[in-house]
CSV table of C-alpha atoms and ligand atoms in Angstrom, one decimal:
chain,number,residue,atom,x,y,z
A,1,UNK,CA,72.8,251.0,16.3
A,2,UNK,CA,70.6,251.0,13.6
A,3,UNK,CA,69.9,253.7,11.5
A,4,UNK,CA,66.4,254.6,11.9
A,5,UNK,CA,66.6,258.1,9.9
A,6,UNK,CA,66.2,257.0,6.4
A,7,UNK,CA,62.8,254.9,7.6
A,8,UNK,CA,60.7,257.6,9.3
A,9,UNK,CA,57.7,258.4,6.7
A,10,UNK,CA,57.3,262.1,5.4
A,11,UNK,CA,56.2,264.9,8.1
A,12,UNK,CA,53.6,267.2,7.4
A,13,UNK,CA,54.8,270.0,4.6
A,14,UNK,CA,57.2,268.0,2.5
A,15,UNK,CA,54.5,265.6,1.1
A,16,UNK,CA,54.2,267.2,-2.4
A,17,UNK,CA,50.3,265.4,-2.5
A,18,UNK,CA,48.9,266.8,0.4
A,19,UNK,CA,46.9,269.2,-1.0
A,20,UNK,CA,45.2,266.7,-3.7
A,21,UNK,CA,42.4,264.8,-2.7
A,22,UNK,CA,42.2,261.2,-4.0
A,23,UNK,CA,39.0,259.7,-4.6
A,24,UNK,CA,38.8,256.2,-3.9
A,25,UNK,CA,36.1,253.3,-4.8
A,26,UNK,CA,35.7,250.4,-2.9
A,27,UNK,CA,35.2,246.8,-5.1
A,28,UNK,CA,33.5,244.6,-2.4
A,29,UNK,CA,32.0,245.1,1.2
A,30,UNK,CA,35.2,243.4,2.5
A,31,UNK,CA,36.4,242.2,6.4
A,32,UNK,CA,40.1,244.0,5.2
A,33,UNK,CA,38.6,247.2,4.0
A,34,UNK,CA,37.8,248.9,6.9
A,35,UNK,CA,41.4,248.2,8.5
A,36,UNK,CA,43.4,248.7,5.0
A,37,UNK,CA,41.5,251.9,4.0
A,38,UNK,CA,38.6,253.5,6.5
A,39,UNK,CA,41.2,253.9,9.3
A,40,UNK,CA,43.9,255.0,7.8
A,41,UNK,CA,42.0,257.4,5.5
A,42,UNK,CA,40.3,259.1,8.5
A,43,UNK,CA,43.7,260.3,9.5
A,44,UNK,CA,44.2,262.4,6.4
A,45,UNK,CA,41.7,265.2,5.5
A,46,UNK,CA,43.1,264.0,1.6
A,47,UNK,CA,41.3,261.6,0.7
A,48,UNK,CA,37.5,260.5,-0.1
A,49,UNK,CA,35.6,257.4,0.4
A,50,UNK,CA,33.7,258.4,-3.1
A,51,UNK,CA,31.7,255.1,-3.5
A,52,UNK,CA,31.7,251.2,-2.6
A,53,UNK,CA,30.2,248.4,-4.3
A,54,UNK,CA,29.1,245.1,-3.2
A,55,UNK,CA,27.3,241.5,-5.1
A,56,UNK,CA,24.0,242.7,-2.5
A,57,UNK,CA,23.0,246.3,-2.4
A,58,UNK,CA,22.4,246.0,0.7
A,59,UNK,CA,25.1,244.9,1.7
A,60,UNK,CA,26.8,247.8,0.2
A,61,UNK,CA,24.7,250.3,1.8
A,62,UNK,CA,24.5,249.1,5.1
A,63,UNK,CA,28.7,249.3,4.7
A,64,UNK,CA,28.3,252.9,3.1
A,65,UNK,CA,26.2,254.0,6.5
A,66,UNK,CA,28.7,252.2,9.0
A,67,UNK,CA,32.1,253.8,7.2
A,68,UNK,CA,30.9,257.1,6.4
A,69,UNK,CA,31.3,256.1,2.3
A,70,UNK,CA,29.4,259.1,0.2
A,71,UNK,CA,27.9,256.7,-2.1
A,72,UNK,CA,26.7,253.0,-3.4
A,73,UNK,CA,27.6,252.1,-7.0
A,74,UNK,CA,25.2,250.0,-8.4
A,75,UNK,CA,27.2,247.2,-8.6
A,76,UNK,CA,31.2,246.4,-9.8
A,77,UNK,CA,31.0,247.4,-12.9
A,78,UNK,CA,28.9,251.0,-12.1
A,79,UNK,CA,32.6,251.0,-9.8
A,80,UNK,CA,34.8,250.6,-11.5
A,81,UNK,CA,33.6,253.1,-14.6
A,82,UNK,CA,32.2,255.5,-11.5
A,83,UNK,CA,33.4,259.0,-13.1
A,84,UNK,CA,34.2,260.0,-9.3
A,85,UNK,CA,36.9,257.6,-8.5
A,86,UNK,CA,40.4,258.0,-9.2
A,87,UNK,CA,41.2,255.1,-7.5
A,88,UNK,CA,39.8,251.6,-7.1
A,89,UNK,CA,40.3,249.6,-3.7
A,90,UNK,CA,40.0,245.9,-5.4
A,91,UNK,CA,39.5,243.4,-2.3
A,92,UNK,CA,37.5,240.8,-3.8
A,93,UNK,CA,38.9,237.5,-4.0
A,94,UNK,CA,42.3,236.4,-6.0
A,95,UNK,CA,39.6,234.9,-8.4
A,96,UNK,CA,38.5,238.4,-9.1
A,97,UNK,CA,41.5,240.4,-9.5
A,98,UNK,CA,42.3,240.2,-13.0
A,99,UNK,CA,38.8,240.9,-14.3
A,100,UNK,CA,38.0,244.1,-12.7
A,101,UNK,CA,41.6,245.4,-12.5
A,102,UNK,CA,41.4,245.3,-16.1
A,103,UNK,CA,38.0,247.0,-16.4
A,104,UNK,CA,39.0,249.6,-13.9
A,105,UNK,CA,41.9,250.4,-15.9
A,106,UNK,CA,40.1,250.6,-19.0
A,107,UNK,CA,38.2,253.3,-17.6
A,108,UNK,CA,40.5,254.7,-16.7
A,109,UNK,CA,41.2,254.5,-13.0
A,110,UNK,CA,44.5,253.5,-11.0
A,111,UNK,CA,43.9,250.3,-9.1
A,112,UNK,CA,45.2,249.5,-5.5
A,113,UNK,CA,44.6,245.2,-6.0
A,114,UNK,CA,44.9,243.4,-2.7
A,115,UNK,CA,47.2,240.3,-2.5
A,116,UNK,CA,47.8,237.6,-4.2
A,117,UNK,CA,47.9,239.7,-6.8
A,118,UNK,CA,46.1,237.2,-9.2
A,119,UNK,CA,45.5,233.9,-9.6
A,120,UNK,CA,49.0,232.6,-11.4
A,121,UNK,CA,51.4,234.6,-13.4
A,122,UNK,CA,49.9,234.8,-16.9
A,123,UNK,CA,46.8,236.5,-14.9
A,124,UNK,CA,49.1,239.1,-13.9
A,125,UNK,CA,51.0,239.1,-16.7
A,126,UNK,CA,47.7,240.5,-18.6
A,127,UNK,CA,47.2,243.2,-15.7
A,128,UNK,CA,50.3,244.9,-16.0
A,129,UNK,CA,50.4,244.8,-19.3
A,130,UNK,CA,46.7,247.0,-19.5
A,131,UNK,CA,49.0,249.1,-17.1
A,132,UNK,CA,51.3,249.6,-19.9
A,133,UNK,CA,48.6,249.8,-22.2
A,134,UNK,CA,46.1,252.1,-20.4
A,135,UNK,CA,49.0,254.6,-18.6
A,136,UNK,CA,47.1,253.2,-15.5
A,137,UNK,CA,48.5,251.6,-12.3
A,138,UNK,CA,48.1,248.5,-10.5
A,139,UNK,CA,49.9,248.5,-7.4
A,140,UNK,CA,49.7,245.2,-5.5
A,141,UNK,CA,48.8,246.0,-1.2
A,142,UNK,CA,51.7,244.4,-0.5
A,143,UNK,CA,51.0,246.9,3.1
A,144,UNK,CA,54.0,245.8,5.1
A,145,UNK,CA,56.9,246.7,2.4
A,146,UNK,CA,55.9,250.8,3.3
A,147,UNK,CA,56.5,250.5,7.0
A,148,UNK,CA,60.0,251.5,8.7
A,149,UNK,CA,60.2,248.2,9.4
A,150,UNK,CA,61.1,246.5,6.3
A,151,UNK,CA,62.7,249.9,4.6
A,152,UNK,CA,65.2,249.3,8.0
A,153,UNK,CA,65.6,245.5,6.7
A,154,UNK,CA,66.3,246.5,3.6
A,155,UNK,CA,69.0,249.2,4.5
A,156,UNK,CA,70.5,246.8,7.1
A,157,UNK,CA,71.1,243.7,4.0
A,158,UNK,CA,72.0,246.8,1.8
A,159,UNK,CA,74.8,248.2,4.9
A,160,UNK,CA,76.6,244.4,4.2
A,161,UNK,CA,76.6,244.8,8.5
A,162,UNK,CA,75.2,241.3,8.3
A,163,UNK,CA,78.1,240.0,5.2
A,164,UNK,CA,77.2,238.2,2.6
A,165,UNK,CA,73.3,236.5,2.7
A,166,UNK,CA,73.3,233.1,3.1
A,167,UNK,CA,70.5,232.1,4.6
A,168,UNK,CA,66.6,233.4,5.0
A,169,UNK,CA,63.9,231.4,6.6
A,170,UNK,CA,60.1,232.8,7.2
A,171,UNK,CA,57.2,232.0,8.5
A,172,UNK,CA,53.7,233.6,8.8
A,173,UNK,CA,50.8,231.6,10.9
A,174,UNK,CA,47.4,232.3,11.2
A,175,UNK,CA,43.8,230.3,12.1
A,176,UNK,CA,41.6,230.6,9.8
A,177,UNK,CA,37.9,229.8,9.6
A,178,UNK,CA,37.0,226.2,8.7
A,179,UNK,CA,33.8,227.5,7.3
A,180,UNK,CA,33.3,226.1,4.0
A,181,UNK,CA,32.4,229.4,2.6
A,182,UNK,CA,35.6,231.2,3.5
A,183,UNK,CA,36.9,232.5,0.3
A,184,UNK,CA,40.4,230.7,1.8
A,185,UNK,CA,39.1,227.2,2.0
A,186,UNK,CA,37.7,227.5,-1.5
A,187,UNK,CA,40.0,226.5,-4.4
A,188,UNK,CA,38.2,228.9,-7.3
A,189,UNK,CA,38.2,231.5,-5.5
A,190,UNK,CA,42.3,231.8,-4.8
A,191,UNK,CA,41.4,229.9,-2.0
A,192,UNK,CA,44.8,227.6,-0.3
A,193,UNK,CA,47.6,229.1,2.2
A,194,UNK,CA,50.4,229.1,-0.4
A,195,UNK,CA,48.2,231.7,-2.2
A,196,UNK,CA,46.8,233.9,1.5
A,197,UNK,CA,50.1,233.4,3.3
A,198,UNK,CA,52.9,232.6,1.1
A,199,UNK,CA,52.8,235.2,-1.3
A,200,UNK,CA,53.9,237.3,1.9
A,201,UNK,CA,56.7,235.5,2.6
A,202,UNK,CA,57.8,234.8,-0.9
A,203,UNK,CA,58.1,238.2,-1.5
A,204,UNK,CA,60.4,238.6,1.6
A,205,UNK,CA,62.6,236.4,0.4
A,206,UNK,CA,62.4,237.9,-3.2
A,207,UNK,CA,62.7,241.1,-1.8
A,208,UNK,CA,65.5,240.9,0.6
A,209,UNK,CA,67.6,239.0,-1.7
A,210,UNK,CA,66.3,240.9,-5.0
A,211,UNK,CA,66.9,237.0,-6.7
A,212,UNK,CA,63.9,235.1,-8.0
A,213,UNK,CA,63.1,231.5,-6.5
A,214,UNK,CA,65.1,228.1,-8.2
A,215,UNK,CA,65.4,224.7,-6.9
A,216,UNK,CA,62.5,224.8,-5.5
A,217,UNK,CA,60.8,222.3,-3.1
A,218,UNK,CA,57.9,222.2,-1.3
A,219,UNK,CA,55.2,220.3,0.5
A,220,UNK,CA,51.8,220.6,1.3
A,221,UNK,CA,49.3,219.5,3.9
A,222,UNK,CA,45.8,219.5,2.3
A,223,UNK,CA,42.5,220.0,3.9
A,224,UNK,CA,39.1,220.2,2.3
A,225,UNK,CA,39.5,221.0,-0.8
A,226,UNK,CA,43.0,223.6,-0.3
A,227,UNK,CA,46.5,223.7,0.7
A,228,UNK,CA,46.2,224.6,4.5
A,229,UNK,CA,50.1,224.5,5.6
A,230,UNK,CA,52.9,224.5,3.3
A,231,UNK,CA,56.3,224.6,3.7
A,232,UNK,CA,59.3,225.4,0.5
A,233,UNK,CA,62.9,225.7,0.3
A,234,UNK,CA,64.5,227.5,-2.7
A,235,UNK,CA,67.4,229.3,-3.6
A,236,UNK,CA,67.6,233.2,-4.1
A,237,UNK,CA,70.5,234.0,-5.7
A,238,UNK,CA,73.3,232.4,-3.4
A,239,UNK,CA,70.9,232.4,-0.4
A,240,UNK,CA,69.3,229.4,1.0
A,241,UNK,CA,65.5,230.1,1.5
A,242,UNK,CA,62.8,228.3,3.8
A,243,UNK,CA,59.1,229.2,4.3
A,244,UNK,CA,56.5,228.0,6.5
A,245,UNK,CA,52.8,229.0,6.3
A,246,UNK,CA,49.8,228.0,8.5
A,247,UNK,CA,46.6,228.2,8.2
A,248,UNK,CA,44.9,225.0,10.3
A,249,UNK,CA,43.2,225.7,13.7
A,250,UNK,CA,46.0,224.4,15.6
A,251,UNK,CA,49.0,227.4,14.5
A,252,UNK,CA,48.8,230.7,16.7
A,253,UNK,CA,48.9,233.7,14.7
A,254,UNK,CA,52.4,235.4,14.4
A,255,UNK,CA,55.2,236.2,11.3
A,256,UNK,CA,59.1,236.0,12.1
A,257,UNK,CA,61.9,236.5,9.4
A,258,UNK,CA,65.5,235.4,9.9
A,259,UNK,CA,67.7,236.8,7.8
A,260,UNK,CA,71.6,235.4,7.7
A,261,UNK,CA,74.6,236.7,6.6
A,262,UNK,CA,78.4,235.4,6.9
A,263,UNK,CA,78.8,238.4,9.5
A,264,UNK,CA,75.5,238.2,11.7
A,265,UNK,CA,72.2,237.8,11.6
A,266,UNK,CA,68.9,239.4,12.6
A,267,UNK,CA,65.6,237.5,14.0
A,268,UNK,CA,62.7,239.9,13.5
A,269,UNK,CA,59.4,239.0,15.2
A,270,UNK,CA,56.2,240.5,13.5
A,271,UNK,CA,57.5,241.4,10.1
A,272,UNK,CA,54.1,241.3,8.3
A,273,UNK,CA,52.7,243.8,11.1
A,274,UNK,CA,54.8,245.5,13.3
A,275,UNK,CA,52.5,247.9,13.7
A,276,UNK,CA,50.8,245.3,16.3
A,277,UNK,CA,53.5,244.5,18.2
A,278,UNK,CA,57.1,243.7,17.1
A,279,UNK,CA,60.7,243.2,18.0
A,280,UNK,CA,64.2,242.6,16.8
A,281,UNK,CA,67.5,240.9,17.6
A,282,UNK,CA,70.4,242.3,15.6
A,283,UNK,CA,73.9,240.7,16.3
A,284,UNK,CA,76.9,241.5,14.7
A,285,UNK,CA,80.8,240.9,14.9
A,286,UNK,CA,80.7,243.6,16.8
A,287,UNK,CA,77.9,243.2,19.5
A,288,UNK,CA,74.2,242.7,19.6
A,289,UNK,CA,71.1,244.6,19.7
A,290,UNK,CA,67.7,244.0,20.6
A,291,UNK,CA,64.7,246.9,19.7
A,292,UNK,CA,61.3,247.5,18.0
A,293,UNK,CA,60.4,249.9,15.3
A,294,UNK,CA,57.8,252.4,15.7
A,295,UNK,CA,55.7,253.8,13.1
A,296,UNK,CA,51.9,254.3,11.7
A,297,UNK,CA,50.2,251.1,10.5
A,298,UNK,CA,51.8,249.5,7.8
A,299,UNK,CA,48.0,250.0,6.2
A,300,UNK,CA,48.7,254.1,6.4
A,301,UNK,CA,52.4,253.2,5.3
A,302,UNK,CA,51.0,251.7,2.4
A,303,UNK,CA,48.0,254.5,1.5
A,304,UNK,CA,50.3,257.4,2.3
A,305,UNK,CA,53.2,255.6,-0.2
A,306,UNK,CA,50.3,254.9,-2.8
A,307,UNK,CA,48.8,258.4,-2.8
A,308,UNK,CA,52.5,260.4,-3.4
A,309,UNK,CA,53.7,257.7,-6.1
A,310,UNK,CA,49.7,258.6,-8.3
A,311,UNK,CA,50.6,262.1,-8.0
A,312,UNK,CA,54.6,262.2,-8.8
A,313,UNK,CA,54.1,258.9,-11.3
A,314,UNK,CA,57.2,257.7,-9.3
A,315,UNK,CA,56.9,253.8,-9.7
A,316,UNK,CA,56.5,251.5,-6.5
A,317,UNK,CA,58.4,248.4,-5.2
A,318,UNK,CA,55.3,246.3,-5.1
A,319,UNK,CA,53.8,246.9,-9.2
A,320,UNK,CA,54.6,246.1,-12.8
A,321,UNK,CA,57.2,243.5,-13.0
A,322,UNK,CA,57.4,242.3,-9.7
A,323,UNK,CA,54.0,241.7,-9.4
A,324,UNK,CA,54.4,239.5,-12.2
A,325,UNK,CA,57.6,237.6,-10.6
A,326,UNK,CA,55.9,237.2,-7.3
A,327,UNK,CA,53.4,234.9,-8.8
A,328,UNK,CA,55.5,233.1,-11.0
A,329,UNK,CA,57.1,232.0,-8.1
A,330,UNK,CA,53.8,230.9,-6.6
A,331,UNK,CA,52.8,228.9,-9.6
A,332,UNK,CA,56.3,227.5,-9.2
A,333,UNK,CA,55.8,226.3,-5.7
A,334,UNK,CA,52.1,225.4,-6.5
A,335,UNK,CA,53.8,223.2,-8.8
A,336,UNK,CA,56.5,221.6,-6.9
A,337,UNK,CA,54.1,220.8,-4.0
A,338,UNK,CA,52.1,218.8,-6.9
A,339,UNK,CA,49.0,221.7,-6.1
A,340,UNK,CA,48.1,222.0,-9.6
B,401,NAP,N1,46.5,243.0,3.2
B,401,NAP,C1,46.1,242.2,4.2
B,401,NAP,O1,46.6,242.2,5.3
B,401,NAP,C2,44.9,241.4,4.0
B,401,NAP,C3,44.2,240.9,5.0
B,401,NAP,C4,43.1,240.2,4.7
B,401,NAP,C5,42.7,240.0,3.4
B,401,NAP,N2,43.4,240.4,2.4
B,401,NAP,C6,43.1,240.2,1.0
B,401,NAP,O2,41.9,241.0,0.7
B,401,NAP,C7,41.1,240.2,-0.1
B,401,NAP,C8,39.7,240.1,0.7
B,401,NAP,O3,39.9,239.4,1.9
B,401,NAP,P1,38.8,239.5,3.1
B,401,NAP,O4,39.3,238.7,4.2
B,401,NAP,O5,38.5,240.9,3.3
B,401,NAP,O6,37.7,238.7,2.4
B,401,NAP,P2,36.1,238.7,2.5
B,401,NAP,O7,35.5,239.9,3.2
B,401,NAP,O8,35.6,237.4,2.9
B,401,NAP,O9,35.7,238.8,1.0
B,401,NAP,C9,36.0,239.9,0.2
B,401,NAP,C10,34.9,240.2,-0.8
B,401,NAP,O10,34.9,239.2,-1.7
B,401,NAP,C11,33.6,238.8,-2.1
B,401,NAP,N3,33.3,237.4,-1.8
B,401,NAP,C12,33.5,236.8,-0.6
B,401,NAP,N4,33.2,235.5,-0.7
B,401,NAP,C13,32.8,235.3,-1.9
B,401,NAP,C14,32.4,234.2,-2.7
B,401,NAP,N5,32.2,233.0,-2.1
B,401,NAP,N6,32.1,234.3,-4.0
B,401,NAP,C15,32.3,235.5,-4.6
B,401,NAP,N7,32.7,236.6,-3.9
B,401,NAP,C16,33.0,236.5,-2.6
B,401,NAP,C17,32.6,239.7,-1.2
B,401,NAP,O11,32.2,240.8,-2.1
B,401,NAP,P3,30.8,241.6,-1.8
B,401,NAP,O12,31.1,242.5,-0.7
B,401,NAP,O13,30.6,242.2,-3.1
B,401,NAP,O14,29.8,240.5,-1.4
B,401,NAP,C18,33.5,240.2,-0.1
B,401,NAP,O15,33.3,241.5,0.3
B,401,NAP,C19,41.8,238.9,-0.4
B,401,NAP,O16,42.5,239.0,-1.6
B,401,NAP,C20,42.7,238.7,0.8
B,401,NAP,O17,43.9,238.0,0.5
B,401,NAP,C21,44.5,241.2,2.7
């Protein structure tokens, strides 16, 4: 069986933050910010939707009335310096990361910055080092690495049940809009697949393995003006990697990870959120398995995980250096699938 015990999240009483309330700003009316913060900060009585800020006031305050957020900052930069908010919820897009992440910080606030982290790694280089600088944090929402999912991934590799890695291949899929305003089909914005999709599955492989990306090769299927599928192989260490990401009209939506060892092997179907849906196939020497993990959203996961780590200033997985590696890695594929 799988051990299941060492992935369950904290129950009520032994989270040492429960009785702190965290005051969070929101950097953009965004699609993702009602699933990655409203919801999952409804469930807990800990936390305040202090203020949100969007390009149109409007816009800001018509999302303020619809999410129950207390108030409208006049703008990012009235945000980011708001002297209410202890953290700021950065989900503008890639283009805009580095800028107000570092602003934020230089005011003083911790920053929760949504994926890609930024737009190559000498952008994030100069994030985490304001970290450094300021004693702030920037914590990339890399949401699915805090659900029992991947923490039973990552004990299952770490068991050696599967032998020695050998092999990894993932792939992530999903339609997206061919509206030529769509921050994804636009190139200055962080716009491209290899940025929206294959950062996730880069980081698996990074992750699992704990080995940066070499020998890299890739390809890329342009449309428009961006990178809409993509596909790399690369070494991790000893392990042979693959990735596949789609974003054309034609894919259906879905992520599956296949992780190989000399010993056995397991297919996991919904890696990037289980939460919706998701099943495994473990098999072994000695026998097979098939299940599903249950847990909150990987969004709650990923809030709860954020909110204990500001108060104990224990460092996360998904911050400092590997935010920096995760994007080298990008620019390296970007490279080798002549993107550049
Ligand atoms: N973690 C996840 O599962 C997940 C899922 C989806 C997205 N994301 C990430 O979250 C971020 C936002 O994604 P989204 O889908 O929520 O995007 P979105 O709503 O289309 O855009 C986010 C914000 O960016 C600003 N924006 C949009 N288009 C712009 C443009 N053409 N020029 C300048 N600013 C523009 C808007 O700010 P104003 O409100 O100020 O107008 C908007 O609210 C991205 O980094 C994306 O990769 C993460």
């Amino acid at each position: 069986m799988i051990d299941t015990a060492q992935t369950q999240t904290q129950g009520p009483g032994q989270d040492p933050a429960q009785d702190r309330v965290l005051r969070i700003g929101l950097l953009g009316a965004a699609r993702i910010t009602p699933r990655a913060i409203i919801v999952p900060s409804a469930l807990h009585g800990d936390i305040d939707l202090m203020a949100v800020a969007a390009r149109d006031r409007a816009k800001a305050e018509a999302f303020a009335e619809e999410h129950g957020v207390l108030t409208v900052a006049d703008g990012y930069e009235a945000l980011v310096t708001h002297p209410e908010v202890d953290l700021v919820y950065n989900a503008l897009p890639p283009s805009s990361h580095a800028h107000w992440c570092i602003k934020a910080m230089e005011a003083g606030k911790d920053v929760l910055c949504e994926k890609p982290f930024a737009m190559t790694a000498d952008e994030a280089q100069a994030m985490v080092a304001t970290a450094r600088r300021t004693g702030k944090r920037v914590i990339e929402a890399f949401h699915y690495r805090y659900h029992p999912m991947f923490s039973m991934l990552m004990a299952l590799v770490a068991s050696g049940r599967l032998g020695a890695l050998e092999h990894i291949s993932a792939s992530l899929g999903s339609p997206i809009s061919e509206n030529p305003r769509e921050l994804r089909r636009i190139k200055a914005l962080g716009g491209g697949v290899l940025m929206d999709m294959g950062c996730y599955t880069m980081h698996w492989c990074r992750t699992l393995t704990g080995h940066e990306p070499s020998n890299i090769a890739a390809e890329a299927h342009i449309s428009g003006e961006v990178d809409d599928a993509l596909g790399a192989e690369f070494m991790c260490g000893n392990v042979a990697c693959a990735m596949t990401v789609r974003m054309d009209p034609d894919v259906d939506r879905g992520s599956e990870l296949l992780i190989e060892g000399n010993e056995g092997r397991i297919l996991v179907r919904n890696p990037l959120a289980p939460d919706r849906g998701n099943s495994y196939l473990l098999e072994t020497l000695t026998g097979s398995e098939e299940g599903e993990i249950n847990g909150p959203t990987t969004m709650e996961c990923q809030l709860m995980a954020v909110k204990r780590a500001l108060y104990e200033g224990t460092p996360l997985p998904t911050e400092g250096a590997d935010s920096i590696n995760n994007m080298r890695a990008l620019d390296q594929v970007r490279a080798a699938a002549n993107l550049c």
